[in-house]
PDB file of C-alpha atoms in Angstrom:
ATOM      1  CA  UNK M  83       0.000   0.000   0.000  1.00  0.00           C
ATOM      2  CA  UNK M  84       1.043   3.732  -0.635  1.00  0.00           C
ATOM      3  CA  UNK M  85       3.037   4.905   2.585  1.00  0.00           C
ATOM      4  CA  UNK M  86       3.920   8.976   2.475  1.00  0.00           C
ATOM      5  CA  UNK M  87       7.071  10.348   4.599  1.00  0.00           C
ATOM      6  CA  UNK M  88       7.405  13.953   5.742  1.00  0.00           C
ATOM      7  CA  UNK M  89       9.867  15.919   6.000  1.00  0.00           C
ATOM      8  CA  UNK M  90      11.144  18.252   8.599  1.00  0.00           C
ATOM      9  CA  UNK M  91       8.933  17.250  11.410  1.00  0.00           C
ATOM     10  CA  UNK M  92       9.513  21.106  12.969  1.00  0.00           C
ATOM     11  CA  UNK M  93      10.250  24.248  10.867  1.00  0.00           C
ATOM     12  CA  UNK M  94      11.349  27.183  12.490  1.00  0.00           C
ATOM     13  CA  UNK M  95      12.092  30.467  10.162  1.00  0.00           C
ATOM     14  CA  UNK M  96      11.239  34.392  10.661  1.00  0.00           C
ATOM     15  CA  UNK M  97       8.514  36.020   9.049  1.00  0.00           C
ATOM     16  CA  UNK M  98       9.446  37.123   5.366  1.00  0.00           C
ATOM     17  CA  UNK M  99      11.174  34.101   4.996  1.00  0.00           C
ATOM     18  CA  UNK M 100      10.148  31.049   2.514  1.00  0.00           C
ATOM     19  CA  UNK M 101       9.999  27.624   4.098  1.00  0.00           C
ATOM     20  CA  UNK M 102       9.708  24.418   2.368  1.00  0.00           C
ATOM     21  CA  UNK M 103       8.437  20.955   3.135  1.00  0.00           C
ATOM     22  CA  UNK M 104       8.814  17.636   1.567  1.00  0.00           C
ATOM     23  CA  UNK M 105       7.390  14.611   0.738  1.00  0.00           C
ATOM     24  CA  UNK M 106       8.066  11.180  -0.642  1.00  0.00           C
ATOM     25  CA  UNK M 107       5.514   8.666  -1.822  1.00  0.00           C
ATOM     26  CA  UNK M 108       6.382   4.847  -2.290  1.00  0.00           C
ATOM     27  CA  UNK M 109       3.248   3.710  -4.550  1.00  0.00           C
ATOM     28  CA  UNK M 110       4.054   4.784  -7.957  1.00  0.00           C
ATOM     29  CA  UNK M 111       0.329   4.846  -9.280  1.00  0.00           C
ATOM     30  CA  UNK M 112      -0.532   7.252  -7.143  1.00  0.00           C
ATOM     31  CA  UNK M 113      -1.233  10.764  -9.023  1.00  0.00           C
ATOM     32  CA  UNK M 114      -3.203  13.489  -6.727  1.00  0.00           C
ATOM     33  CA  UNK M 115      -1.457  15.124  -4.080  1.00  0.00           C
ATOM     34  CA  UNK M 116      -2.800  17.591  -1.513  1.00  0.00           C
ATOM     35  CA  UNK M 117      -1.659  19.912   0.975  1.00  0.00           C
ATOM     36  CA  UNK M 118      -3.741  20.546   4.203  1.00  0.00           C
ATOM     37  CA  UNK M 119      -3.378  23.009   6.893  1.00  0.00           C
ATOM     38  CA  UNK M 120      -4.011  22.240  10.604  1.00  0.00           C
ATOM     39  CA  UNK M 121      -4.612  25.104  13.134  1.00  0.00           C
ATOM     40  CA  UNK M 122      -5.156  23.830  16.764  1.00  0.00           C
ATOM     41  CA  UNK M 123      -8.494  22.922  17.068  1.00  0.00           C
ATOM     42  CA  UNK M 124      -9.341  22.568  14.207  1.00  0.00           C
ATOM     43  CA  UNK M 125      -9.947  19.855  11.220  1.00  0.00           C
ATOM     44  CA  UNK M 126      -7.479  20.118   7.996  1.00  0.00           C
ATOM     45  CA  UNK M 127      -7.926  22.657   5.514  1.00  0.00           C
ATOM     46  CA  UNK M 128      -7.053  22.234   2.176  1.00  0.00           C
ATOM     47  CA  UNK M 129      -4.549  24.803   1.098  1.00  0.00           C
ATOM     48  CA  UNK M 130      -3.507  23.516  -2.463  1.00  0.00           C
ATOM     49  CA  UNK M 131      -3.196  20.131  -4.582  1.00  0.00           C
ATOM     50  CA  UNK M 132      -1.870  18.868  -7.715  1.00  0.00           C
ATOM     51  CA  UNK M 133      -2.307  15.753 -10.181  1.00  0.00           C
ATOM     52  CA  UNK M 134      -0.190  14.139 -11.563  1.00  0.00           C
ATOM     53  CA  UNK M 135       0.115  15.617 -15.172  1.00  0.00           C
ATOM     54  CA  UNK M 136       1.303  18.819 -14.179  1.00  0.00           C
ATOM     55  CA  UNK M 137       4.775  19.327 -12.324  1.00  0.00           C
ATOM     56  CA  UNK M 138       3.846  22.268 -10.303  1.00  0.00           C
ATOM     57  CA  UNK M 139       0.817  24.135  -9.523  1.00  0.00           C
ATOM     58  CA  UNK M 140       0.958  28.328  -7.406  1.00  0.00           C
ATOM     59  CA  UNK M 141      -1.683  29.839  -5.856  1.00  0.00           C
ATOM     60  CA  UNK M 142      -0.211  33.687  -4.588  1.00  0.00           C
ATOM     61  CA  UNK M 143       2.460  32.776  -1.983  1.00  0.00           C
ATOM     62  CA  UNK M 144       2.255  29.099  -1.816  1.00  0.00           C
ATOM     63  CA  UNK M 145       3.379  26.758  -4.457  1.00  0.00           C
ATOM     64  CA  UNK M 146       3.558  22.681  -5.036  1.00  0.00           C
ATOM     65  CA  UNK M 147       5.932  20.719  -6.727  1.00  0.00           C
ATOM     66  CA  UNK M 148       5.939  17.189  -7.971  1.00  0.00           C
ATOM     67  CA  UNK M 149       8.556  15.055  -9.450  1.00  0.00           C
ATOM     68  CA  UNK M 150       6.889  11.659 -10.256  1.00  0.00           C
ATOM     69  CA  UNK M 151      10.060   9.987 -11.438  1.00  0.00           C
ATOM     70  CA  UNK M 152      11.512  10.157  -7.716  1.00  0.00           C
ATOM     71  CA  UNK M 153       8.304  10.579  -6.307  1.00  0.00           C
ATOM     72  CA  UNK M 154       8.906  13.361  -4.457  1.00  0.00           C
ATOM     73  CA  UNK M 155       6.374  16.340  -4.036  1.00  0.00           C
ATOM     74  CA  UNK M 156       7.226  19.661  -2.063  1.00  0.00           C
ATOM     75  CA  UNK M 157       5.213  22.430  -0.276  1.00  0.00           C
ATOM     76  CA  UNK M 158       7.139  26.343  -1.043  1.00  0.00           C
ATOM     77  CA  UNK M 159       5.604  29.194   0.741  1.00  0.00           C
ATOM     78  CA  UNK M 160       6.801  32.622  -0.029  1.00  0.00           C
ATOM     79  CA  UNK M 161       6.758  35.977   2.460  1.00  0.00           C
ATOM     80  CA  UNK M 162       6.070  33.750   5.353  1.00  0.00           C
ATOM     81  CA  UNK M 163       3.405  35.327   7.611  1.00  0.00           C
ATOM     82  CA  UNK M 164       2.845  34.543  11.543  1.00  0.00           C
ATOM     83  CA  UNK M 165      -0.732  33.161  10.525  1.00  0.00           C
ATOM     84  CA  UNK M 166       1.284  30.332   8.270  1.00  0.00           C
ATOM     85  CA  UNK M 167       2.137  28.684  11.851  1.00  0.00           C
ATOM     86  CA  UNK M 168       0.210  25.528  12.047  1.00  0.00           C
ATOM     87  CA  UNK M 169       0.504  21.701  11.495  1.00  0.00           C
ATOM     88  CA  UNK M 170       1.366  21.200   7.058  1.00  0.00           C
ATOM     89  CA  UNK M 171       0.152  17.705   5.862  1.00  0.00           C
ATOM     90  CA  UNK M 172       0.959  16.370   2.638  1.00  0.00           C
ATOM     91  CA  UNK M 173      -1.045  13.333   1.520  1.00  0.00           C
ATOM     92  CA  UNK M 174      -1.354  11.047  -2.039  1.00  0.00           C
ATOM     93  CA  UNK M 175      -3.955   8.514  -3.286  1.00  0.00           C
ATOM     94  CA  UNK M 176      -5.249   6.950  -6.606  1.00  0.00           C
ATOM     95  CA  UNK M 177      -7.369   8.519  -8.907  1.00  0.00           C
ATOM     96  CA  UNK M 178     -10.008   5.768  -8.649  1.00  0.00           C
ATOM     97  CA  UNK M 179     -12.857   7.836  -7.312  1.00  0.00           C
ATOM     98  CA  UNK M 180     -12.681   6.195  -4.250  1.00  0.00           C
ATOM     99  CA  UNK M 181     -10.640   8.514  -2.309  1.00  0.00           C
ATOM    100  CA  UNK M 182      -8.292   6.882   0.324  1.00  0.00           C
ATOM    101  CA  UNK M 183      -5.576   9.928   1.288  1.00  0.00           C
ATOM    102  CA  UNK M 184      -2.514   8.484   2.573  1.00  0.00           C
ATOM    103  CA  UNK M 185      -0.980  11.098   5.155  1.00  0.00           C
ATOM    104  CA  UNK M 186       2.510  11.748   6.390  1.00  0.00           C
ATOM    105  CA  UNK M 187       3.484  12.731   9.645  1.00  0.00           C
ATOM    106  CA  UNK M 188       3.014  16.291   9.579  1.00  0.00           C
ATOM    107  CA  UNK M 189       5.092  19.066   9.896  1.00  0.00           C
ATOM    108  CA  UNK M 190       4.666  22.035  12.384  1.00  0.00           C
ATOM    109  CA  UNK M 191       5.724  25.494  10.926  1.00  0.00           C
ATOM    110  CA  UNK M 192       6.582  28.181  13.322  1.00  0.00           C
ATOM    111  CA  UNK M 193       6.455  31.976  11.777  1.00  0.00           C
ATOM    112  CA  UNK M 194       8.329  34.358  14.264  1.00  0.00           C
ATOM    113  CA  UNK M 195       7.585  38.030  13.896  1.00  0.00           C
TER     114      UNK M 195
ATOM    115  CA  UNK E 872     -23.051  27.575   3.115  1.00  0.00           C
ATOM    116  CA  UNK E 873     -22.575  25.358   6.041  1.00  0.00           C
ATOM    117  CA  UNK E 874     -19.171  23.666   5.821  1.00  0.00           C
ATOM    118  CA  UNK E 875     -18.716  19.781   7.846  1.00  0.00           C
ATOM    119  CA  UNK E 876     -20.213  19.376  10.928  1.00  0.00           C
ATOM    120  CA  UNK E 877     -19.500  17.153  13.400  1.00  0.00           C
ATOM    121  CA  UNK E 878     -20.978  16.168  16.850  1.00  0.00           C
ATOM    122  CA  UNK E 879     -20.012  15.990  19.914  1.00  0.00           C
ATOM    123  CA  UNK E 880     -16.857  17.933  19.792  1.00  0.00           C
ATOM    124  CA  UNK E 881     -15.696  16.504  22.929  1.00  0.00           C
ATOM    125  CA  UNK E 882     -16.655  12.728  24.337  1.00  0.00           C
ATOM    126  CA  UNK E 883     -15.159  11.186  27.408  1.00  0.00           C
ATOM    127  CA  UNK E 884     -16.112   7.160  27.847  1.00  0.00           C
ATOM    128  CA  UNK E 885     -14.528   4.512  29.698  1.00  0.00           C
ATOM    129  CA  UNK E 886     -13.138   1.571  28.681  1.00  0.00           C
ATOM    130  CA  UNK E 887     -15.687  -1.344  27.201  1.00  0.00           C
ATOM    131  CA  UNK E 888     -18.030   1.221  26.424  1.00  0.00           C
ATOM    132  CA  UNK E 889     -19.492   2.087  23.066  1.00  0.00           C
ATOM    133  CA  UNK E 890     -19.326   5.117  21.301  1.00  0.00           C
ATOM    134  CA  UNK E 891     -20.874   7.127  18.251  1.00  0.00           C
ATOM    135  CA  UNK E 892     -20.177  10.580  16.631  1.00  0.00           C
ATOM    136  CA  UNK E 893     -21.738  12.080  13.738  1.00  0.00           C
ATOM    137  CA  UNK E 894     -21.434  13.971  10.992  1.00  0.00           C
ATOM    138  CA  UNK E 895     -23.285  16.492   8.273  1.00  0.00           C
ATOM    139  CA  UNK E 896     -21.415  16.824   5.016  1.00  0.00           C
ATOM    140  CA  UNK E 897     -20.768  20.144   3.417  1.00  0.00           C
ATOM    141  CA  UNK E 898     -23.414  21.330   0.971  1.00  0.00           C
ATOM    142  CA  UNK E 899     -23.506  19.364  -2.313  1.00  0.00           C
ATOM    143  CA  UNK E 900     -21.573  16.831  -1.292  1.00  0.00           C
ATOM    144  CA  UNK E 901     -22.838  13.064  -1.224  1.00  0.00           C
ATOM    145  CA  UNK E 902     -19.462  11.094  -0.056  1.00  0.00           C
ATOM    146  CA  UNK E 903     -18.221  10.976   3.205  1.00  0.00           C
ATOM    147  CA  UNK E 904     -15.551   9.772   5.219  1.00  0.00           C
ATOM    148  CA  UNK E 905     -13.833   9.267   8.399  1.00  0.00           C
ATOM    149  CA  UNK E 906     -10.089   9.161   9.606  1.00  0.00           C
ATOM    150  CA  UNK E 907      -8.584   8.561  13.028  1.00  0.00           C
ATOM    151  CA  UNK E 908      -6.314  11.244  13.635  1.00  0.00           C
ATOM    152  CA  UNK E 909      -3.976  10.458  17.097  1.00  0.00           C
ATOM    153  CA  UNK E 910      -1.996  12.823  18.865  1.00  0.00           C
ATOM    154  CA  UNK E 911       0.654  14.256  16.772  1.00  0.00           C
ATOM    155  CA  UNK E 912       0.373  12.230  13.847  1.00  0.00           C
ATOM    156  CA  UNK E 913      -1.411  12.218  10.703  1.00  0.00           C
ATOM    157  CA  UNK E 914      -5.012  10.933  10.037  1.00  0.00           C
ATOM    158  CA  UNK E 915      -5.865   7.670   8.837  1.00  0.00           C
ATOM    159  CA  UNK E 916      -7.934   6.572   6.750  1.00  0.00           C
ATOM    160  CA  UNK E 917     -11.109   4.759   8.494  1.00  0.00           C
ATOM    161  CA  UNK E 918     -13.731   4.062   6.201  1.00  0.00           C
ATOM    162  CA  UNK E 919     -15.861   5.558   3.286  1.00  0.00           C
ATOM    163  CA  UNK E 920     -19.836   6.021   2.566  1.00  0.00           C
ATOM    164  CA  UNK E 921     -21.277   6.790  -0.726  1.00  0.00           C
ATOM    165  CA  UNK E 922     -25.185   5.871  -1.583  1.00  0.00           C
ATOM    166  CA  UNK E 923     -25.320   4.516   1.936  1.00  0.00           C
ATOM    167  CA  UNK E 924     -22.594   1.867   1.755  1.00  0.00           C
ATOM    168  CA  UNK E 925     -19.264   1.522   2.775  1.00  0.00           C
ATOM    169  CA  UNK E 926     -17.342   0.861  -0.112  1.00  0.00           C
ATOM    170  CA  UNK E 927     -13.633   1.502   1.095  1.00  0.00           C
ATOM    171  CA  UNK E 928     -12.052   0.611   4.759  1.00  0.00           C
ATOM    172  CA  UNK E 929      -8.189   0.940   6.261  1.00  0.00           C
ATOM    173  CA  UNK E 930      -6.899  -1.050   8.335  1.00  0.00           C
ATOM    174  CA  UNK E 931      -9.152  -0.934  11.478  1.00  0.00           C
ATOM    175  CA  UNK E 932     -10.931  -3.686  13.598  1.00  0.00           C
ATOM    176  CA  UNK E 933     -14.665  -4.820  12.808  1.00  0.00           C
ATOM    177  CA  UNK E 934     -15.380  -2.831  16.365  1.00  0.00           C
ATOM    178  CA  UNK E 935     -15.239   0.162  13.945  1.00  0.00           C
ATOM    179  CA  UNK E 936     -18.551   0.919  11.802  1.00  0.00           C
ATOM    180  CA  UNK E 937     -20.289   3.311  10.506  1.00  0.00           C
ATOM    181  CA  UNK E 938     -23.800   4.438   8.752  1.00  0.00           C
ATOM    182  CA  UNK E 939     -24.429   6.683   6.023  1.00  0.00           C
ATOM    183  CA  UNK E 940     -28.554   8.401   5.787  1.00  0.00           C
ATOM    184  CA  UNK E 941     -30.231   9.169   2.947  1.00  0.00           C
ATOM    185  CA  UNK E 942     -29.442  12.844   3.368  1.00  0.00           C
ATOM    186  CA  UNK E 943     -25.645  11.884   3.003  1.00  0.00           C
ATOM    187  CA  UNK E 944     -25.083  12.365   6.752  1.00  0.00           C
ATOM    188  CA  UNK E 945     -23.202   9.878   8.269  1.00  0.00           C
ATOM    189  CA  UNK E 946     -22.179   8.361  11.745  1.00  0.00           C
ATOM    190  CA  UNK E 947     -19.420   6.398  12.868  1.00  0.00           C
ATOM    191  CA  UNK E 948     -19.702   3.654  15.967  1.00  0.00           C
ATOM    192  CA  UNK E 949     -16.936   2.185  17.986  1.00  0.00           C
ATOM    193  CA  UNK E 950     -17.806  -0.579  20.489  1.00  0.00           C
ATOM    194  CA  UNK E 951     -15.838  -2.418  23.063  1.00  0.00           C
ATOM    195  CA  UNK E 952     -13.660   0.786  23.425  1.00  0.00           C
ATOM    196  CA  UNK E 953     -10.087   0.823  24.483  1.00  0.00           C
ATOM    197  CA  UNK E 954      -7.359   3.103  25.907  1.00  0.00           C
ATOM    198  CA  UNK E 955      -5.627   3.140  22.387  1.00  0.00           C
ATOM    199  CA  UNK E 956      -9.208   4.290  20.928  1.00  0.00           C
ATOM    200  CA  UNK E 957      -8.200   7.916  22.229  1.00  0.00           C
ATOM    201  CA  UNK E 958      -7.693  10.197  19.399  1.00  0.00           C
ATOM    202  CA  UNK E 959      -9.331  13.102  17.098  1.00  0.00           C
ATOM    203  CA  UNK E 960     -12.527  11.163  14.366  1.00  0.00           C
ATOM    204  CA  UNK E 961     -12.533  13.632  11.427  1.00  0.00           C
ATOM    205  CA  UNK E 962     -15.133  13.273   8.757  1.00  0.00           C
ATOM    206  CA  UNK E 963     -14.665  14.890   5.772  1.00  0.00           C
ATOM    207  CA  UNK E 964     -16.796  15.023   2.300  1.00  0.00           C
ATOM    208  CA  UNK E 965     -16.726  14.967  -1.025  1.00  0.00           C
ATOM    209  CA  UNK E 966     -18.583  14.810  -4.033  1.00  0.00           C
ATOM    210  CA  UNK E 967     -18.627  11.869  -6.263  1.00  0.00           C
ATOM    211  CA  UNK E 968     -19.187  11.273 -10.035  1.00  0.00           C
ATOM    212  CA  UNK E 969     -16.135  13.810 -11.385  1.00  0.00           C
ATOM    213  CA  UNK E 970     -13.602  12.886 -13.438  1.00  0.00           C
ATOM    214  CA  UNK E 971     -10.913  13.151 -10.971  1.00  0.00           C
ATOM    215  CA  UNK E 972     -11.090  13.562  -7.629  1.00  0.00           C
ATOM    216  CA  UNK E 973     -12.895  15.672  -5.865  1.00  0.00           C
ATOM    217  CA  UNK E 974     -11.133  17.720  -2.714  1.00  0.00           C
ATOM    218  CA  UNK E 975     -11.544  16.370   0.766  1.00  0.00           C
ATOM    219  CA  UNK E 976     -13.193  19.030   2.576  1.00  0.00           C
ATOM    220  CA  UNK E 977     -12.881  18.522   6.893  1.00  0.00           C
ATOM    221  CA  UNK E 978     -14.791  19.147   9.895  1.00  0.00           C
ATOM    222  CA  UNK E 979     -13.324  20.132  13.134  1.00  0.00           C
ATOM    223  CA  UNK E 980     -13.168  16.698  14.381  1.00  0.00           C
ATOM    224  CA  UNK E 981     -14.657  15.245  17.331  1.00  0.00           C
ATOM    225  CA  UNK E 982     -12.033  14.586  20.278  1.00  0.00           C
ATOM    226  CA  UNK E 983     -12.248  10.910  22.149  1.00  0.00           C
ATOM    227  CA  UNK E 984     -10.752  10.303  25.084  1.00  0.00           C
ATOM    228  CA  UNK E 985     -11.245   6.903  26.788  1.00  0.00           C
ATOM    229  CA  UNK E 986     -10.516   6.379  30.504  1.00  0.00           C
TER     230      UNK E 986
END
């Protein structure tokens, strides 16, 4: 079965910077990859996603990248802002219509002012 | 436009005892599912509903069940709870019949803890 690893676990940077998180996927088929955002209390939010045809996908300071031959995909976010801080998941699954996300770990961004 | 909902947002039972949350899917949306999201790790995948059958599952015990209604709302039942039960239930929804798929949208979770 698909199995997603996340990487760093923390991220620490100051506000302005860019920070970016990875993410390697083992099952080769898979082809849609999202991006939620966790605030404490709260359920995941869908920040951004990308399929597997297209090799990277920017919505104002956020962007996704996906390489599918080393299945690797990676969250970039630009002019970091104290409200990024949160919990970043990346997740995969198959296109089959029957949508099973596969999660990694997480990765908790910290914005200092 | 009401977004998921999920009931209780908190739940404290003991051990043994059985359990069962719910959940209203955003507007428009006719698929749901659930995840089991423990502390400070990602969720996983539980089980799916669409037309009021399960028609996906992970890798959890037959003590974990679910329900889907006619008006696409959905519960989720636990019996014979135990310790290692403890964790955030997130349903989230979808809607079926596109091409590709369609986003997960989340509720807020409901938070178990079992004593």
């Amino acid at each position: 079965g698909e199995n997603v690893e996340q990487h760093p676990s923390t991220l620490s940077v100051q506000e302005g910077d860019s920070a970016v998180i990875k993410c390697t996927y083992s099952d080769s088929a898979s082809n849609y990859f999202p991006w939620y955002k966790q605030e404490l209390g709260k359920g995941p939010q869908l920040i951004i996603d990308i399929r597997s045809n297209v090799g990277e996908k920017k919505d104002q300071r956020i962007a996704v990248t996906l390489n599918k031959t080393a299945k690797h995909f990676s969250l970039h976010i630009t002019e970091t802002q104290p409200e990024d801080s949160a919990v970043y998941f990346c997740a995969a699954t198959l296109n089959t219509g029957f949508q099973k996300l596969v999660f990694g770990t997480g990765t908790r961004l910290l914005v200092s002012p | 436009d009401a977004g998921v909902t999920q009931s209780p947002t908190h739940l404290i039972k003991t051990r043994g005892q059985q359990v069962t949350l719910r959940c209203s899917p955003k507007s428009g949306h006719d698929t749901v599912s659930w995840y089991q999201q423990a502390l400070g790790q990602g969720p996983q995948f539980i089980f799916q509903y669409y037309e009021e059958e399960e028609r996906q599952r992970g890798n959890f015990p037959d003590r974990f069940s679910g329900h889907q209604f006619p008006n696409y709302s959905s519960e989720l039942n636990v019996n014979a709870l135990l310790l290692g039960d403890s964790a955030l239930y997130l349903c989230a929804s979808s809607q079926s019949g596109q091409a590709y798929n369609s986003p997960l949208h989340f509720g807020n979770g409901t938070r178990l803890t079992v004593t």
